[in-house]
């Protein structure tokens, strides 16, 4: 399957959205330094800030904040390569002088490439190329295991990186906020506000 989806560089997109909100005159507290323990505490803080409503998008933290036992971390791992200096395998170079001129996102979760819980993917994003990964619900290991690193290197090679000539520039472990179903709804209680809404558990 080949298709051309819109690709978002998430950190840059969030920075852009924040700038738009600030240009509209909103007073944005990007990092209050406060860790909330409950939705009631969040609501009191919102009221103190003069807000009329609250949208809870706290992801994994919603497990604690809302007492939501369905929330689990789905562990993901990846290697990072420098996009400019990353050496591609001869078979996938497509420029007139043998260089790589077109990068594509590649994702495979079928054998022999990968599986639903251990997909193989390559994502060019900005000045990096990301190679993953896993989708392991409830796995809390904060570091990449040696066996997983071997699999990531195999993924990188299969997806076109010449791993005999280039080393990863970094590695990353993250925990996606996974829930059986996304919670996107109004709270049964307003907690003193006009509305309290929840939007979490998308798993991305």
mmCIF file of C-alpha atoms in Angstrom:
data_model
loop_
_atom_site.group_PDB
_atom_site.id
_atom_site.type_symbol
_atom_site.label_atom_id
_atom_site.label_comp_id
_atom_site.label_asym_id
_atom_site.label_seq_id
_atom_site.Cartn_x
_atom_site.Cartn_y
_atom_site.Cartn_z
ATOM 1 C CA UNK A 1 0.000 0.000 0.000
ATOM 2 C CA UNK A 2 1.300 3.452 -0.879
ATOM 3 C CA UNK A 3 -0.407 6.717 -0.017
ATOM 4 C CA UNK A 4 0.504 10.346 0.610
ATOM 5 C CA UNK A 5 -0.695 11.454 4.053
ATOM 6 C CA UNK A 6 -0.103 14.849 5.629
ATOM 7 C CA UNK A 7 2.817 14.559 8.051
ATOM 8 C CA UNK A 8 3.061 16.713 11.155
ATOM 9 C CA UNK A 9 6.303 17.469 12.965
ATOM 10 C CA UNK A 10 4.610 17.457 16.370
ATOM 11 C CA UNK A 11 7.048 19.644 18.380
ATOM 12 C CA UNK A 12 6.999 22.343 15.679
ATOM 13 C CA UNK A 13 3.211 22.096 15.310
ATOM 14 C CA UNK A 14 2.665 22.528 19.045
ATOM 15 C CA UNK A 15 5.023 25.508 19.066
ATOM 16 C CA UNK A 16 3.075 27.026 16.150
ATOM 17 C CA UNK A 17 -0.313 26.462 17.855
ATOM 18 C CA UNK A 18 0.953 28.006 21.099
ATOM 19 C CA UNK A 19 2.174 31.062 19.172
ATOM 20 C CA UNK A 20 -1.243 31.429 17.493
ATOM 21 C CA UNK A 21 -3.051 31.302 20.841
ATOM 22 C CA UNK A 22 -0.691 33.865 22.341
ATOM 23 C CA UNK A 23 -1.129 36.176 19.322
ATOM 24 C CA UNK A 24 -4.896 36.116 19.993
ATOM 25 C CA UNK A 25 -4.160 37.620 23.409
ATOM 26 C CA UNK A 26 -4.477 34.526 25.558
ATOM 27 C CA UNK A 27 -2.449 34.371 28.753
ATOM 28 C CA UNK A 28 -0.920 30.930 28.429
ATOM 29 C CA UNK A 29 0.708 29.257 31.402
ATOM 30 C CA UNK A 30 2.796 26.706 29.524
ATOM 31 C CA UNK A 31 4.373 25.192 32.596
ATOM 32 C CA UNK A 32 2.831 26.029 35.942
ATOM 33 C CA UNK A 33 5.277 23.801 37.795
ATOM 34 C CA UNK A 34 2.302 22.308 39.598
ATOM 35 C CA UNK A 35 1.522 18.586 39.557
ATOM 36 C CA UNK A 36 -2.188 17.968 39.997
ATOM 37 C CA UNK A 37 -3.512 15.072 42.061
ATOM 38 C CA UNK A 38 -7.175 15.138 41.012
ATOM 39 C CA UNK A 39 -9.657 16.625 38.557
ATOM 40 C CA UNK A 40 -11.121 18.607 41.465
ATOM 41 C CA UNK A 41 -7.731 20.224 42.108
ATOM 42 C CA UNK A 42 -7.368 21.030 38.395
ATOM 43 C CA UNK A 43 -10.828 22.607 38.389
ATOM 44 C CA UNK A 44 -10.029 24.799 41.405
ATOM 45 C CA UNK A 45 -6.844 25.954 39.674
ATOM 46 C CA UNK A 46 -8.821 26.756 36.495
ATOM 47 C CA UNK A 47 -11.354 28.782 38.494
ATOM 48 C CA UNK A 48 -8.522 30.706 40.206
ATOM 49 C CA UNK A 49 -7.148 31.527 36.744
ATOM 50 C CA UNK A 50 -10.527 32.924 35.645
ATOM 51 C CA UNK A 51 -11.339 30.052 33.284
ATOM 52 C CA UNK A 52 -14.904 29.074 32.467
ATOM 53 C CA UNK A 53 -14.146 25.512 31.377
ATOM 54 C CA UNK A 54 -11.509 22.838 31.550
ATOM 55 C CA UNK A 55 -10.326 20.232 29.057
ATOM 56 C CA UNK A 56 -8.330 17.408 30.605
ATOM 57 C CA UNK A 57 -5.741 16.102 28.103
ATOM 58 C CA UNK A 58 -3.304 14.736 30.661
ATOM 59 C CA UNK A 59 -2.808 11.369 28.938
ATOM 60 C CA UNK A 60 -1.190 8.812 31.226
ATOM 61 C CA UNK A 61 -1.642 11.087 34.238
ATOM 62 C CA UNK A 62 -5.406 10.710 33.855
ATOM 63 C CA UNK A 63 -5.025 7.295 35.430
ATOM 64 C CA UNK A 64 -4.239 9.043 38.711
ATOM 65 C CA UNK A 65 -6.133 12.302 38.211
ATOM 66 C CA UNK A 66 -9.411 10.620 37.243
ATOM 67 C CA UNK A 67 -8.896 7.276 38.955
ATOM 68 C CA UNK A 68 -9.107 5.675 35.505
ATOM 69 C CA UNK A 69 -7.894 2.097 35.819
ATOM 70 C CA UNK A 70 -8.130 1.566 32.040
ATOM 71 C CA UNK A 71 -5.159 3.863 31.404
ATOM 72 C CA UNK A 72 -1.879 2.056 30.737
ATOM 73 C CA UNK A 73 1.389 2.999 29.103
ATOM 74 C CA UNK A 74 2.039 1.376 25.727
ATOM 75 C CA UNK A 75 5.833 1.362 25.539
ATOM 76 C CA UNK A 76 7.461 2.521 22.334
ATOM 77 C CA UNK A 77 11.156 2.494 21.404
ATOM 78 C CA UNK A 78 13.153 3.974 18.556
ATOM 79 C CA UNK A 79 16.589 4.842 17.272
ATOM 80 C CA UNK A 80 17.410 8.270 15.862
ATOM 81 C CA UNK A 81 19.650 8.921 12.867
ATOM 82 C CA UNK A 82 20.921 12.220 11.492
ATOM 83 C CA UNK A 83 18.997 12.657 8.252
ATOM 84 C CA UNK A 84 21.698 14.573 6.386
ATOM 85 C CA UNK A 85 24.544 12.156 7.097
ATOM 86 C CA UNK A 86 22.559 8.908 7.253
ATOM 87 C CA UNK A 87 23.983 6.476 4.685
ATOM 88 C CA UNK A 88 21.345 4.606 2.706
ATOM 89 C CA UNK A 89 21.784 1.127 1.297
ATOM 90 C CA UNK A 90 22.715 1.024 -2.389
ATOM 91 C CA UNK A 91 19.441 -0.646 -3.336
ATOM 92 C CA UNK A 92 17.304 2.331 -2.288
ATOM 93 C CA UNK A 93 19.388 5.296 -3.457
ATOM 94 C CA UNK A 94 17.416 7.126 -6.112
ATOM 95 C CA UNK A 95 19.335 10.245 -7.110
ATOM 96 C CA UNK A 96 21.280 10.692 -10.369
ATOM 97 C CA UNK A 97 24.596 10.310 -8.547
ATOM 98 C CA UNK A 98 23.467 7.471 -6.317
ATOM 99 C CA UNK A 99 22.400 9.707 -3.434
ATOM 100 C CA UNK A 100 19.061 9.472 -1.662
ATOM 101 C CA UNK A 101 16.727 12.287 -2.694
ATOM 102 C CA UNK A 102 13.341 10.971 -1.551
ATOM 103 C CA UNK A 103 12.520 9.871 1.966
ATOM 104 C CA UNK A 104 9.249 8.141 2.778
ATOM 105 C CA UNK A 105 7.532 6.956 5.898
ATOM 106 C CA UNK A 106 7.514 3.172 5.928
ATOM 107 C CA UNK A 107 5.442 1.147 8.386
ATOM 108 C CA UNK A 108 5.051 -2.630 8.523
ATOM 109 C CA UNK A 109 3.296 -4.698 11.152
ATOM 110 C CA UNK A 110 3.058 -7.947 9.201
ATOM 111 C CA UNK A 111 5.512 -10.844 9.240
ATOM 112 C CA UNK A 112 8.368 -11.119 8.502
ATOM 113 C CA UNK A 113 8.882 -7.361 8.981
ATOM 114 C CA UNK A 114 7.022 -6.928 12.226
ATOM 115 C CA UNK A 115 3.868 -7.586 14.214
ATOM 116 C CA UNK A 116 1.085 -5.628 15.870
ATOM 117 C CA UNK A 117 3.094 -5.279 19.089
ATOM 118 C CA UNK A 118 6.512 -4.954 17.375
ATOM 119 C CA UNK A 119 5.986 -2.909 14.217
ATOM 120 C CA UNK A 120 8.887 -1.939 11.969
ATOM 121 C CA UNK A 121 8.777 1.684 10.883
ATOM 122 C CA UNK A 122 10.931 4.525 9.593
ATOM 123 C CA UNK A 123 9.794 8.137 9.891
ATOM 124 C CA UNK A 124 11.782 11.049 8.429
ATOM 125 C CA UNK A 125 11.017 14.094 10.591
ATOM 126 C CA UNK A 126 12.876 17.359 10.293
ATOM 127 C CA UNK A 127 16.616 16.698 10.528
ATOM 128 C CA UNK A 128 16.131 13.194 11.957
ATOM 129 C CA UNK A 129 15.121 9.758 10.789
ATOM 130 C CA UNK A 130 13.335 7.696 13.418
ATOM 131 C CA UNK A 131 13.379 3.890 13.350
ATOM 132 C CA UNK A 132 11.119 1.819 15.610
ATOM 133 C CA UNK A 133 9.621 0.127 17.388
ATOM 134 C CA UNK A 134 7.238 -1.517 19.843
ATOM 135 C CA UNK A 135 3.683 -1.100 21.137
ATOM 136 C CA UNK A 136 3.827 -3.024 24.406
ATOM 137 C CA UNK A 137 0.945 -2.337 26.780
ATOM 138 C CA UNK A 138 1.934 -2.288 30.447
ATOM 139 C CA UNK A 139 5.694 -2.672 29.779
ATOM 140 C CA UNK A 140 7.388 -0.148 32.098
ATOM 141 C CA UNK A 141 11.079 -0.688 31.195
ATOM 142 C CA UNK A 142 12.596 2.823 30.775
ATOM 143 C CA UNK A 143 15.606 1.713 28.680
ATOM 144 C CA UNK A 144 15.984 -0.162 25.400
ATOM 145 C CA UNK A 145 16.873 -3.783 26.020
ATOM 146 C CA UNK A 146 19.872 -5.245 24.148
ATOM 147 C CA UNK A 147 17.625 -7.645 22.200
ATOM 148 C CA UNK A 148 15.349 -4.745 21.241
ATOM 149 C CA UNK A 149 18.291 -2.662 20.015
ATOM 150 C CA UNK A 150 19.325 -5.562 17.775
ATOM 151 C CA UNK A 151 15.799 -5.676 16.346
ATOM 152 C CA UNK A 152 15.779 -1.904 15.756
ATOM 153 C CA UNK A 153 19.087 -2.134 13.882
ATOM 154 C CA UNK A 154 17.619 -4.951 11.779
ATOM 155 C CA UNK A 155 14.573 -2.772 11.075
ATOM 156 C CA UNK A 156 16.850 0.112 10.052
ATOM 157 C CA UNK A 157 18.740 -2.118 7.635
ATOM 158 C CA UNK A 158 15.583 -3.625 6.137
ATOM 159 C CA UNK A 159 14.079 -0.172 5.690
ATOM 160 C CA UNK A 160 17.065 1.173 3.770
ATOM 161 C CA UNK A 161 19.722 2.449 6.185
ATOM 162 C CA UNK A 162 23.236 1.078 5.725
ATOM 163 C CA UNK A 163 23.863 0.099 9.347
ATOM 164 C CA UNK A 164 27.406 -1.035 8.468
ATOM 165 C CA UNK A 165 28.366 2.576 7.678
ATOM 166 C CA UNK A 166 26.340 4.723 10.054
ATOM 167 C CA UNK A 167 25.553 4.632 13.773
ATOM 168 C CA UNK A 168 22.389 5.916 15.470
ATOM 169 C CA UNK A 169 22.756 9.379 16.997
ATOM 170 C CA UNK A 170 20.338 8.631 19.825
ATOM 171 C CA UNK A 171 17.675 6.361 21.201
ATOM 172 C CA UNK A 172 14.357 6.972 22.879
ATOM 173 C CA UNK A 173 11.758 5.215 25.018
ATOM 174 C CA UNK A 174 8.261 6.614 25.478
ATOM 175 C CA UNK A 175 4.912 5.513 26.872
ATOM 176 C CA UNK A 176 1.806 6.146 24.789
ATOM 177 C CA UNK A 177 -1.373 6.846 26.773
ATOM 178 C CA UNK A 178 -3.365 3.722 25.869
ATOM 179 C CA UNK A 179 -6.956 2.987 26.808
ATOM 180 C CA UNK A 180 -9.414 0.388 25.494
ATOM 181 C CA UNK A 181 -11.479 3.279 24.093
ATOM 182 C CA UNK A 182 -10.579 6.957 23.896
ATOM 183 C CA UNK A 183 -12.304 8.965 26.600
ATOM 184 C CA UNK A 184 -13.713 12.027 24.836
ATOM 185 C CA UNK A 185 -16.708 13.263 26.796
ATOM 186 C CA UNK A 186 -18.047 15.802 29.264
ATOM 187 C CA UNK A 187 -17.559 15.003 32.929
ATOM 188 C CA UNK A 188 -20.707 14.075 34.845
ATOM 189 C CA UNK A 189 -19.822 16.919 37.219
ATOM 190 C CA UNK A 190 -18.832 20.473 36.308
ATOM 191 C CA UNK A 191 -16.669 20.903 39.438
ATOM 192 C CA UNK A 192 -17.720 24.567 39.672
ATOM 193 C CA UNK A 193 -17.044 25.366 35.992
ATOM 194 C CA UNK A 194 -19.418 25.601 33.052
ATOM 195 C CA UNK A 195 -18.023 22.351 31.669
ATOM 196 C CA UNK A 196 -15.223 19.899 32.312
ATOM 197 C CA UNK A 197 -14.315 17.760 29.303
ATOM 198 C CA UNK A 198 -11.969 14.810 28.970
ATOM 199 C CA UNK A 199 -9.915 13.903 25.905
ATOM 200 C CA UNK A 200 -7.300 11.236 26.552
ATOM 201 C CA UNK A 201 -6.341 7.651 25.830
ATOM 202 C CA UNK A 202 -5.712 7.934 22.071
ATOM 203 C CA UNK A 203 -2.533 5.887 22.381
ATOM 204 C CA UNK A 204 -0.373 8.060 20.117
#
